[in-house]
Structures are given as structure tokens and as C-alpha cells.
mmCIF file of C-alpha atoms in Angstrom:
data_model
loop_
_atom_site.group_PDB
_atom_site.id
_atom_site.type_symbol
_atom_site.label_atom_id
_atom_site.label_comp_id
_atom_site.label_asym_id
_atom_site.label_seq_id
_atom_site.Cartn_x
_atom_site.Cartn_y
_atom_site.Cartn_z
ATOM 1 C CA GLY A 1 119.437 126.362 4.890
ATOM 2 C CA GLY A 2 118.486 124.252 7.928
ATOM 3 C CA LEU A 3 119.340 120.962 6.558
ATOM 4 C CA ALA A 4 122.829 122.225 5.661
ATOM 5 C CA ARG A 5 123.400 123.438 9.235
ATOM 6 C CA LEU A 6 122.252 120.270 10.801
ATOM 7 C CA LYS A 7 124.490 118.269 8.249
ATOM 8 C CA LYS A 8 127.415 120.338 9.572
ATOM 9 C CA TYR A 9 126.773 119.130 13.105
ATOM 10 C CA ALA A 10 126.127 115.603 11.952
ATOM 11 C CA ASP A 11 129.569 115.620 10.306
ATOM 12 C CA MET A 12 131.288 116.782 13.397
ATOM 13 C CA PHE A 13 129.949 113.670 15.315
ATOM 14 C CA GLY A 14 130.993 111.355 12.383
ATOM 15 C CA LEU A 15 127.652 110.825 10.925
ATOM 16 C CA THR A 16 128.432 111.758 7.263
ATOM 17 C CA ASP A 17 130.888 108.913 6.481
ATOM 18 C CA LYS A 18 131.676 105.437 7.408
ATOM 19 C CA SER A 19 133.006 104.529 10.902
ATOM 20 C CA GLY A 20 136.307 103.039 9.659
ATOM 21 C CA VAL A 21 135.943 99.485 10.795
ATOM 22 C CA GLU A 22 137.607 96.935 8.742
ATOM 23 C CA ILE A 23 134.547 95.069 7.667
ATOM 24 C CA THR A 24 131.825 95.723 5.082
ATOM 25 C CA GLU A 25 129.763 98.779 6.382
ATOM 26 C CA SER A 26 126.800 100.573 4.641
ATOM 27 C CA SER A 27 127.418 104.243 3.910
ATOM 28 C CA PRO A 28 125.424 106.588 6.178
ATOM 29 C CA HIS A 29 122.493 108.568 4.624
ATOM 30 C CA PHE A 30 121.870 111.951 6.047
ATOM 31 C CA SER A 31 118.211 113.043 5.766
ATOM 32 C CA THR A 32 117.502 115.112 2.633
ATOM 33 C CA SER A 33 113.927 116.154 3.576
ATOM 34 C CA ASP A 34 111.925 117.982 6.229
ATOM 35 C CA ILE A 35 114.225 119.970 8.721
ATOM 36 C CA ILE A 36 112.018 119.596 11.619
ATOM 37 C CA ARG A 37 111.729 115.752 11.419
ATOM 38 C CA SER A 38 115.288 115.407 10.541
ATOM 39 C CA ALA A 39 116.348 117.468 13.548
ATOM 40 C CA ILE A 40 114.698 114.925 15.965
ATOM 41 C CA GLY A 41 116.312 112.020 14.081
ATOM 42 C CA GLN A 42 113.421 111.171 11.695
ATOM 43 C CA GLY A 43 113.246 112.361 8.099
ATOM 44 C CA SER A 44 115.284 110.006 5.855
ATOM 45 C CA HIS A 45 118.288 109.348 7.923
ATOM 46 C CA ALA A 46 119.887 105.935 7.744
ATOM 47 C CA TYR A 47 122.769 104.864 9.959
ATOM 48 C CA ALA A 48 124.379 101.420 10.685
ATOM 49 C CA PRO A 49 124.605 100.687 14.466
ATOM 50 C CA ILE A 50 128.350 101.013 14.299
ATOM 51 C CA GLN A 51 127.910 104.638 13.040
ATOM 52 C CA LEU A 52 125.603 105.283 15.978
ATOM 53 C CA ALA A 53 128.163 103.747 18.381
ATOM 54 C CA ARG A 54 130.841 106.216 16.931
ATOM 55 C CA TYR A 55 128.303 109.063 17.473
ATOM 56 C CA VAL A 56 127.733 108.054 21.135
ATOM 57 C CA THR A 57 131.456 107.513 21.606
ATOM 58 C CA THR A 58 132.192 111.171 20.612
ATOM 59 C CA ILE A 59 129.450 112.184 23.084
ATOM 60 C CA ALA A 60 130.746 110.043 25.899
ATOM 61 C CA ASN A 61 134.495 111.308 25.596
ATOM 62 C CA SER A 62 133.159 115.032 25.195
ATOM 63 C CA GLY A 63 133.991 115.672 21.628
ATOM 64 C CA THR A 64 136.776 113.292 20.225
ATOM 65 C CA CYS A 65 135.452 111.527 17.191
ATOM 66 C CA TYR A 66 137.465 108.505 16.069
ATOM 67 C CA ASP A 67 137.928 106.364 13.055
ATOM 68 C CA LEU A 68 136.932 103.033 14.705
ATOM 69 C CA THR A 69 138.876 99.903 14.278
ATOM 70 C CA LEU A 70 138.139 96.196 15.246
ATOM 71 C CA VAL A 71 141.804 95.290 15.685
ATOM 72 C CA ASP A 72 143.744 97.335 18.153
ATOM 73 C CA LYS A 73 147.124 95.610 17.449
ATOM 74 C CA ILE A 74 148.499 92.302 16.332
ATOM 75 C CA LYS A 75 151.381 90.480 18.021
ATOM 76 C CA ASP A 76 153.503 87.655 16.783
ATOM 77 C CA ILE A 77 154.125 84.328 18.631
ATOM 78 C CA ASN A 78 156.899 85.967 20.653
ATOM 79 C CA GLY A 79 154.698 88.835 21.787
ATOM 80 C CA LYS A 80 156.296 91.473 19.333
ATOM 81 C CA THR A 81 153.807 93.899 18.039
ATOM 82 C CA ILE A 82 153.823 93.591 14.321
ATOM 83 C CA LEU A 83 150.767 96.004 13.728
ATOM 84 C CA ASN A 84 149.614 98.751 15.845
ATOM 85 C CA ASN A 85 146.261 99.893 14.712
ATOM 86 C CA SER A 86 144.610 101.849 17.326
ATOM 87 C CA ALA A 87 141.766 104.125 16.419
ATOM 88 C CA LYS A 88 142.742 107.398 14.992
ATOM 89 C CA VAL A 89 141.225 110.803 15.849
ATOM 90 C CA ARG A 90 138.990 111.967 12.895
ATOM 91 C CA ASN A 91 138.264 115.255 14.447
ATOM 92 C CA LYS A 92 137.407 116.981 17.727
ATOM 93 C CA VAL A 93 134.022 118.744 18.538
ATOM 94 C CA ASN A 94 134.700 121.930 20.342
ATOM 95 C CA VAL A 95 132.013 122.490 22.752
ATOM 96 C CA ALA A 96 132.105 123.980 26.170
ATOM 97 C CA GLN A 97 132.736 121.351 28.951
ATOM 98 C CA SER A 98 129.551 122.609 30.672
ATOM 99 C CA THR A 99 127.540 121.664 27.586
ATOM 100 C CA TRP A 100 129.102 118.076 27.575
ATOM 101 C CA GLN A 101 128.296 117.766 31.180
ATOM 102 C CA SER A 102 124.693 118.852 30.642
ATOM 103 C CA VAL A 103 124.334 116.221 27.860
ATOM 104 C CA HIS A 104 126.020 113.543 29.988
ATOM 105 C CA ASN A 105 123.653 114.291 32.891
ATOM 106 C CA GLY A 106 120.637 114.228 30.643
ATOM 107 C CA MET A 107 121.722 110.867 29.320
ATOM 108 C CA TYR A 108 122.184 109.615 32.888
ATOM 109 C CA ARG A 109 118.606 110.700 33.953
ATOM 110 C CA VAL A 110 117.249 108.754 30.769
ATOM 111 C CA VAL A 111 118.547 105.442 32.117
ATOM 112 C CA ASN A 112 118.215 106.187 35.822
ATOM 113 C CA GLY A 113 114.865 107.925 35.944
ATOM 114 C CA ALA A 114 111.480 106.510 36.637
ATOM 115 C CA GLN A 115 110.863 104.983 33.269
ATOM 116 C CA HIS A 116 114.095 102.911 32.800
ATOM 117 C CA GLY A 117 115.746 103.098 36.236
ATOM 118 C CA SER A 118 114.629 99.575 37.250
ATOM 119 C CA ILE A 119 116.386 98.067 34.379
ATOM 120 C CA PHE A 120 119.746 99.538 35.514
ATOM 121 C CA ALA A 121 119.129 99.316 39.298
ATOM 122 C CA GLY A 122 121.700 97.350 41.144
ATOM 123 C CA MET A 123 124.303 97.412 38.580
ATOM 124 C CA LYS A 124 127.965 98.152 39.679
ATOM 125 C CA LYS A 125 128.619 101.075 37.373
ATOM 126 C CA LYS A 126 126.780 104.332 36.561
ATOM 127 C CA PHE A 127 125.479 104.227 32.980
ATOM 128 C CA ALA A 128 124.193 106.951 30.572
ATOM 129 C CA GLY A 129 122.136 106.494 27.545
ATOM 130 C CA LYS A 130 119.473 107.594 25.060
ATOM 131 C CA THR A 131 116.468 105.551 23.613
ATOM 132 C CA GLY A 132 115.160 106.168 20.171
ATOM 133 C CA THR A 133 112.483 104.815 17.873
ATOM 134 C CA ALA A 134 113.146 104.373 14.130
ATOM 135 C CA GLN A 135 109.659 104.577 12.704
ATOM 136 C CA ASN A 136 108.693 101.870 10.272
ATOM 137 C CA ARG A 137 105.529 101.065 8.713
ATOM 138 C CA GLY A 138 103.910 98.120 10.491
ATOM 139 C CA HIS A 139 106.325 97.860 13.599
ATOM 140 C CA ASP A 140 108.852 100.307 14.745
ATOM 141 C CA HIS A 141 112.527 99.645 15.398
ATOM 142 C CA SER A 142 113.958 99.934 18.924
ATOM 143 C CA VAL A 143 117.174 101.865 19.309
ATOM 144 C CA PHE A 144 119.325 102.570 22.409
ATOM 145 C CA MET A 145 122.761 104.173 22.669
ATOM 146 C CA GLY A 146 124.766 104.325 25.762
ATOM 147 C CA PHE A 147 128.136 104.527 27.497
ATOM 148 C CA ALA A 148 129.697 103.672 30.793
ATOM 149 C CA PRO A 149 130.908 104.150 33.447
ATOM 150 C CA MET A 150 129.437 107.691 33.598
ATOM 151 C CA ASN A 151 132.276 109.714 34.920
ATOM 152 C CA LYS A 152 135.197 107.899 32.914
ATOM 153 C CA PRO A 153 133.571 105.966 29.995
ATOM 154 C CA LYS A 154 135.276 102.936 28.826
ATOM 155 C CA ILE A 155 132.599 101.574 26.568
ATOM 156 C CA ALA A 156 130.051 102.851 24.203
ATOM 157 C CA ILE A 157 127.305 100.754 22.470
ATOM 158 C CA ALA A 158 124.575 101.107 20.034
ATOM 159 C CA VAL A 159 121.582 98.581 19.964
ATOM 160 C CA TYR A 160 119.247 98.394 17.172
ATOM 161 C CA VAL A 161 116.358 95.826 17.345
ATOM 162 C CA GLU A 162 114.526 95.509 14.126
ATOM 163 C CA ASN A 163 110.767 95.543 14.675
ATOM 164 C CA GLY A 164 111.324 95.970 18.439
ATOM 165 C CA GLY A 165 108.818 98.490 19.044
ATOM 166 C CA TRP A 166 109.553 101.992 20.605
ATOM 167 C CA GLY A 167 113.002 102.582 21.877
ATOM 168 C CA ALA A 168 112.784 101.242 25.356
ATOM 169 C CA THR A 169 110.897 97.985 24.509
ATOM 170 C CA TYR A 170 113.930 95.895 23.660
ATOM 171 C CA GLY A 171 116.801 98.399 23.059
ATOM 172 C CA VAL A 172 117.285 99.365 26.696
ATOM 173 C CA PRO A 173 117.113 95.898 28.345
ATOM 174 C CA PHE A 174 119.660 94.509 25.677
ATOM 175 C CA GLY A 175 121.714 97.668 26.136
ATOM 176 C CA ALA A 176 121.773 97.139 29.968
ATOM 177 C CA LEU A 177 122.876 93.473 29.615
ATOM 178 C CA LEU A 178 125.580 94.555 27.107
ATOM 179 C CA MET A 179 127.010 97.188 29.408
ATOM 180 C CA GLU A 180 126.930 95.170 32.498
#
């Protein structure tokens, strides 16, 4: 039913397997209950920040989902490349360019609107992002994902601040500093 359809799209964005980085990484957990809460990012989802960074990278570049790597290449002392380890394409998400543009514009408005605009004001590049809150008994976790520059993305980030409150409390300011 609904969860299976949602999982199909999560897989397209790389949220159903590990990101590919060469260090220990927890396996992602796609929600197994409550389609409505799961559709808005709640339910029983559990993702590492690197998996969220892969997700936002796919959005930023309009649909190319990569297996990530921490090491691009290794050269010997003479400058000869001994390992070329650039990220490999996992899959492509085929969506109309107008849809990608709408998502990018919406994410731009998130960080440049009235609520968060002052945090990003005065920065040299145009940024795009999305806040989130991972609900937790006691004190929520603050989440922010973003990319920059807006029109030709070079970086994508995911910030997760444990017990940091709703998404914008700490996630957005830390994300802004990292992207700057």
C-alpha cells in the first residue's frame, strides 16, 4: 500500500541503503508504520546524517544519486594517481526539470524567508535548505539539510543536533556557518 509506494521513492533518493562512505555507518531504517506520519518524515524512520546528505545531494543536482566517498583520489609522492575513487552514480531520479526547479525554489525560500533570512543575510552565495525536527521524548532533535550555491551546487550538508530543539533552533545556524 502506501508505505510501499513511499519506500519506492525513498529508494530513488538513496534512503534505503548505506551511503557508500568508507567508514562505519549505521544502516538506514525506513518507517514501517503510519503512512501519514511517515510521509512527513516521522513514523519510525532513522537515518544517519551522511544518508541525509546523500538525499539532499540528489535534490541539489536534480536527480543524480551517488554512492558517496570520503576519498576522491590518492596520489603518490610524485603526483601520480594511484587510486581514482570518485563517487559513482547509484541511480538517477527522473523528474521533470520544472519539478526540480520548484523544489529548489521552495528550499531557497525556506532559508531566505522571514523566519531564517537573517541568518543567511549578507552571505556571498545563495543557499537553499530545509529544516526538520526529529521528535524525541523530552527534547526534540534539530535537523537542517541544505546546498549551495543555489544555481550551481558545489556542496550539500546535513546537520543533526541531538536534543537541539525544533529544526531551526540550532540546525539552521550551524548549517549556515558550515556552508559559508
